[in-house]
Amino acid sequence: VYSLVKQNNRMAELERQTEALIKSNEELQAEIERLKHDQAYLEQVAREKYGLLKKNERVFDFSKDGD
């Protein structure tokens, strides 16, 4: 009986993990589609996440963190 309860608990946990992975996969697929079809969003991600610049573009950093 204890083993059956333990297996049921494990099964429930695996189902929760599966649902979380499915949700994450759906979000990633939506992100991929947006990056494929939305040029402005692609540019925003390239700039913010990867620090990329357009040709002949410069960035001026006015932060006061001492660097």
mmCIF file of N, CA and C in Angstrom:
data_model
loop_
_atom_site.group_PDB
_atom_site.id
_atom_site.type_symbol
_atom_site.label_atom_id
_atom_site.label_comp_id
_atom_site.label_asym_id
_atom_site.label_seq_id
_atom_site.Cartn_x
_atom_site.Cartn_y
_atom_site.Cartn_z
ATOM 1 N N VAL A 1 0.841 -1.199 0.000
ATOM 2 C CA VAL A 1 0.000 0.000 0.000
ATOM 3 C C VAL A 1 0.879 1.253 0.000
ATOM 4 N N TYR A 2 1.909 1.278 0.853
ATOM 5 C CA TYR A 2 2.804 2.432 0.912
ATOM 6 C C TYR A 2 3.479 2.661 -0.438
ATOM 7 N N SER A 3 3.888 1.576 -1.073
ATOM 8 C CA SER A 3 4.543 1.682 -2.374
ATOM 9 C C SER A 3 3.608 2.269 -3.424
ATOM 10 N N LEU A 4 2.348 1.899 -3.368
ATOM 11 C CA LEU A 4 1.364 2.421 -4.308
ATOM 12 C C LEU A 4 1.159 3.921 -4.107
ATOM 13 N N VAL A 5 1.083 4.363 -2.868
ATOM 14 C CA VAL A 5 0.935 5.789 -2.561
ATOM 15 C C VAL A 5 2.165 6.546 -3.043
ATOM 16 N N LYS A 6 3.328 5.980 -2.787
ATOM 17 C CA LYS A 6 4.575 6.606 -3.217
ATOM 18 C C LYS A 6 4.625 6.725 -4.742
ATOM 19 N N GLN A 7 4.208 5.688 -5.439
ATOM 20 C CA GLN A 7 4.195 5.717 -6.899
ATOM 21 C C GLN A 7 3.186 6.737 -7.423
ATOM 22 N N ASN A 8 2.026 6.824 -6.769
ATOM 23 C CA ASN A 8 1.022 7.811 -7.174
ATOM 24 C C ASN A 8 1.540 9.231 -6.986
ATOM 25 N N ASN A 9 2.238 9.463 -5.878
ATOM 26 C CA ASN A 9 2.823 10.787 -5.636
ATOM 27 C C ASN A 9 3.879 11.111 -6.688
ATOM 28 N N ARG A 10 4.690 10.133 -7.017
ATOM 29 C CA ARG A 10 5.731 10.328 -8.032
ATOM 30 C C ARG A 10 5.097 10.606 -9.396
ATOM 31 N N MET A 11 4.032 9.883 -9.700
ATOM 32 C CA MET A 11 3.327 10.079 -10.969
ATOM 33 C C MET A 11 2.745 11.488 -11.037
ATOM 34 N N ALA A 12 2.161 11.954 -9.954
ATOM 35 C CA ALA A 12 1.593 13.304 -9.926
ATOM 36 C C ALA A 12 2.684 14.348 -10.126
ATOM 37 N N GLU A 13 3.835 14.144 -9.503
ATOM 38 C CA GLU A 13 4.953 15.076 -9.658
ATOM 39 C C GLU A 13 5.454 15.086 -11.100
ATOM 40 N N LEU A 14 5.560 13.928 -11.701
ATOM 41 C CA LEU A 14 5.999 13.851 -13.096
ATOM 42 C C LEU A 14 4.990 14.514 -14.030
ATOM 43 N N GLU A 15 3.717 14.386 -13.734
ATOM 44 C CA GLU A 15 2.696 15.047 -14.548
ATOM 45 C C GLU A 15 2.809 16.565 -14.428
ATOM 46 N N ARG A 16 3.078 17.069 -13.215
ATOM 47 C CA ARG A 16 3.278 18.515 -13.028
ATOM 48 C C ARG A 16 4.494 18.992 -13.812
ATOM 49 N N GLN A 17 5.566 18.225 -13.754
ATOM 50 C CA GLN A 17 6.771 18.590 -14.495
ATOM 51 C C GLN A 17 6.512 18.579 -16.002
ATOM 52 N N THR A 18 5.760 17.599 -16.460
ATOM 53 C CA THR A 18 5.430 17.508 -17.881
ATOM 54 C C THR A 18 4.629 18.723 -18.320
ATOM 55 N N GLU A 19 3.640 19.105 -17.532
ATOM 56 C CA GLU A 19 2.825 20.280 -17.859
ATOM 57 C C GLU A 19 3.679 21.546 -17.898
ATOM 58 N N ALA A 20 4.605 21.678 -16.950
ATOM 59 C CA ALA A 20 5.486 22.848 -16.925
ATOM 60 C C ALA A 20 6.373 22.876 -18.169
ATOM 61 N N LEU A 21 6.869 21.725 -18.576
ATOM 62 C CA LEU A 21 7.711 21.656 -19.771
ATOM 63 C C LEU A 21 6.914 21.947 -21.037
ATOM 64 N N ILE A 22 5.686 21.479 -21.088
ATOM 65 C CA ILE A 22 4.830 21.768 -22.243
ATOM 66 C C ILE A 22 4.583 23.263 -22.343
ATOM 67 N N LYS A 23 4.282 23.893 -21.213
ATOM 68 C CA LYS A 23 4.046 25.340 -21.204
ATOM 69 C C LYS A 23 5.300 26.092 -21.645
ATOM 70 N N SER A 24 6.447 25.691 -21.111
ATOM 71 C CA SER A 24 7.712 26.329 -21.479
ATOM 72 C C SER A 24 7.988 26.158 -22.970
ATOM 73 N N ASN A 25 7.734 24.978 -23.488
ATOM 74 C CA ASN A 25 7.944 24.709 -24.909
ATOM 75 C C ASN A 25 7.037 25.590 -25.767
ATOM 76 N N GLU A 26 5.787 25.747 -25.364
ATOM 77 C CA GLU A 26 4.861 26.603 -26.109
ATOM 78 C C GLU A 26 5.333 28.056 -26.114
ATOM 79 N N GLU A 27 5.833 28.522 -24.963
ATOM 80 C CA GLU A 27 6.343 29.892 -24.882
ATOM 81 C C GLU A 27 7.561 30.075 -25.783
ATOM 82 N N LEU A 28 8.441 29.086 -25.794
ATOM 83 C CA LEU A 28 9.628 29.166 -26.647
ATOM 84 C C LEU A 28 9.254 29.129 -28.124
ATOM 85 N N GLN A 29 8.274 28.314 -28.479
ATOM 86 C CA GLN A 29 7.820 28.265 -29.872
ATOM 87 C C GLN A 29 7.236 29.612 -30.294
ATOM 88 N N ALA A 30 6.477 30.242 -29.395
ATOM 89 C CA ALA A 30 5.915 31.563 -29.695
ATOM 90 C C ALA A 30 7.031 32.588 -29.873
ATOM 91 N N GLU A 31 8.060 32.502 -29.043
ATOM 92 C CA GLU A 31 9.210 33.404 -29.149
ATOM 93 C C GLU A 31 9.922 33.208 -30.491
ATOM 94 N N ILE A 32 10.096 31.961 -30.886
ATOM 95 C CA ILE A 32 10.732 31.667 -32.174
ATOM 96 C C ILE A 32 9.931 32.269 -33.315
ATOM 97 N N GLU A 33 8.627 32.075 -33.298
ATOM 98 C CA GLU A 33 7.779 32.622 -34.360
ATOM 99 C C GLU A 33 7.856 34.144 -34.393
ATOM 100 N N ARG A 34 7.868 34.759 -33.216
ATOM 101 C CA ARG A 34 7.959 36.222 -33.177
ATOM 102 C C ARG A 34 9.294 36.695 -33.737
ATOM 103 N N LEU A 35 10.365 36.011 -33.385
ATOM 104 C CA LEU A 35 11.679 36.386 -33.910
ATOM 105 C C LEU A 35 11.757 36.188 -35.422
ATOM 106 N N LYS A 36 11.071 35.186 -35.941
ATOM 107 C CA LYS A 36 11.075 34.930 -37.388
ATOM 108 C C LYS A 36 10.308 35.989 -38.166
ATOM 109 N N HIS A 37 9.227 36.509 -37.584
ATOM 110 C CA HIS A 37 8.295 37.323 -38.355
ATOM 111 C C HIS A 37 8.213 38.792 -37.938
ATOM 112 N N ASP A 38 8.830 39.170 -36.831
ATOM 113 C CA ASP A 38 8.738 40.552 -36.343
ATOM 114 C C ASP A 38 10.141 41.163 -36.327
ATOM 115 N N GLN A 39 10.482 41.859 -37.396
ATOM 116 C CA GLN A 39 11.831 42.409 -37.557
ATOM 117 C C GLN A 39 12.183 43.397 -36.442
ATOM 118 N N ALA A 40 11.218 44.216 -36.026
ATOM 119 C CA ALA A 40 11.475 45.192 -34.963
ATOM 120 C C ALA A 40 11.797 44.481 -33.648
ATOM 121 N N TYR A 41 11.082 43.407 -33.357
ATOM 122 C CA TYR A 41 11.348 42.645 -32.134
ATOM 123 C C TYR A 41 12.712 41.969 -32.211
ATOM 124 N N LEU A 42 13.040 41.421 -33.368
ATOM 125 C CA LEU A 42 14.348 40.796 -33.560
ATOM 126 C C LEU A 42 15.462 41.809 -33.305
ATOM 127 N N GLU A 43 15.296 43.012 -33.822
ATOM 128 C CA GLU A 43 16.298 44.059 -33.611
ATOM 129 C C GLU A 43 16.388 44.434 -32.136
ATOM 130 N N GLN A 44 15.250 44.525 -31.470
ATOM 131 C CA GLN A 44 15.233 44.861 -30.041
ATOM 132 C C GLN A 44 15.994 43.813 -29.229
ATOM 133 N N VAL A 45 15.744 42.544 -29.501
ATOM 134 C CA VAL A 45 16.435 41.468 -28.785
ATOM 135 C C VAL A 45 17.930 41.511 -29.078
ATOM 136 N N ALA A 46 18.284 41.722 -30.332
ATOM 137 C CA ALA A 46 19.700 41.781 -30.709
ATOM 138 C C ALA A 46 20.411 42.908 -29.971
ATOM 139 N N ARG A 47 19.739 44.032 -29.822
ATOM 140 C CA ARG A 47 20.343 45.172 -29.137
ATOM 141 C C ARG A 47 20.420 44.955 -27.629
ATOM 142 N N GLU A 48 19.295 44.561 -27.029
ATOM 143 C CA GLU A 48 19.219 44.472 -25.571
ATOM 144 C C GLU A 48 19.941 43.255 -25.004
ATOM 145 N N LYS A 49 19.766 42.121 -25.636
ATOM 146 C CA LYS A 49 20.324 40.891 -25.086
ATOM 147 C C LYS A 49 21.766 40.651 -25.516
ATOM 148 N N TYR A 50 22.086 41.038 -26.744
ATOM 149 C CA TYR A 50 23.408 40.720 -27.287
ATOM 150 C C TYR A 50 24.285 41.942 -27.545
ATOM 151 N N GLY A 51 23.751 43.139 -27.283
ATOM 152 C CA GLY A 51 24.542 44.351 -27.425
ATOM 153 C C GLY A 51 24.963 44.657 -28.848
ATOM 154 N N LEU A 52 24.222 44.174 -29.829
ATOM 155 C CA LEU A 52 24.579 44.408 -31.231
ATOM 156 C C LEU A 52 24.184 45.813 -31.667
ATOM 157 N N LEU A 53 24.904 46.329 -32.637
ATOM 158 C CA LEU A 53 24.673 47.671 -33.160
ATOM 159 C C LEU A 53 24.506 47.610 -34.668
ATOM 160 N N LYS A 54 23.870 48.637 -35.198
ATOM 161 C CA LYS A 54 23.799 48.767 -36.649
ATOM 162 C C LYS A 54 25.142 49.283 -37.153
ATOM 163 N N LYS A 55 25.379 49.115 -38.440
ATOM 164 C CA LYS A 55 26.607 49.598 -39.048
ATOM 165 C C LYS A 55 26.707 51.110 -38.833
ATOM 166 N N ASN A 56 27.905 51.579 -38.489
ATOM 167 C CA ASN A 56 28.192 52.998 -38.235
ATOM 168 C C ASN A 56 27.407 53.572 -37.061
ATOM 169 N N GLU A 57 27.004 52.737 -36.123
ATOM 170 C CA GLU A 57 26.274 53.194 -34.944
ATOM 171 C C GLU A 57 27.205 53.119 -33.743
ATOM 172 N N ARG A 58 27.086 54.075 -32.845
ATOM 173 C CA ARG A 58 27.909 54.104 -31.633
ATOM 174 C C ARG A 58 27.007 54.160 -30.416
ATOM 175 N N VAL A 59 27.521 53.636 -29.299
ATOM 176 C CA VAL A 59 26.792 53.677 -28.038
ATOM 177 C C VAL A 59 27.612 54.493 -27.058
ATOM 178 N N PHE A 60 26.949 55.426 -26.399
ATOM 179 C CA PHE A 60 27.590 56.227 -25.365
ATOM 180 C C PHE A 60 27.019 55.797 -24.026
ATOM 181 N N ASP A 61 27.902 55.420 -23.102
ATOM 182 C CA ASP A 61 27.484 54.951 -21.784
ATOM 183 C C ASP A 61 27.706 56.070 -20.782
ATOM 184 N N PHE A 62 26.617 56.624 -20.259
ATOM 185 C CA PHE A 62 26.691 57.710 -19.293
ATOM 186 C C PHE A 62 26.427 57.228 -17.873
ATOM 187 N N SER A 63 26.536 55.935 -17.638
ATOM 188 C CA SER A 63 26.302 55.409 -16.292
ATOM 189 C C SER A 63 27.426 55.849 -15.365
ATOM 190 N N LYS A 64 27.111 55.866 -14.067
ATOM 191 C CA LYS A 64 28.071 56.353 -13.072
ATOM 192 C C LYS A 64 28.625 55.213 -12.223
ATOM 193 N N ASP A 65 28.800 54.045 -12.791
ATOM 194 C CA ASP A 65 29.304 52.922 -12.008
ATOM 195 C C ASP A 65 30.828 52.836 -12.000
ATOM 196 N N GLY A 66 31.506 53.823 -12.519
ATOM 197 C CA GLY A 66 32.957 53.901 -12.420
ATOM 198 C C GLY A 66 33.727 53.160 -13.490
ATOM 199 N N ASP A 67 33.068 52.478 -14.368
ATOM 200 C CA ASP A 67 33.776 51.732 -15.420
ATOM 201 C C ASP A 67 34.043 52.584 -16.621
#
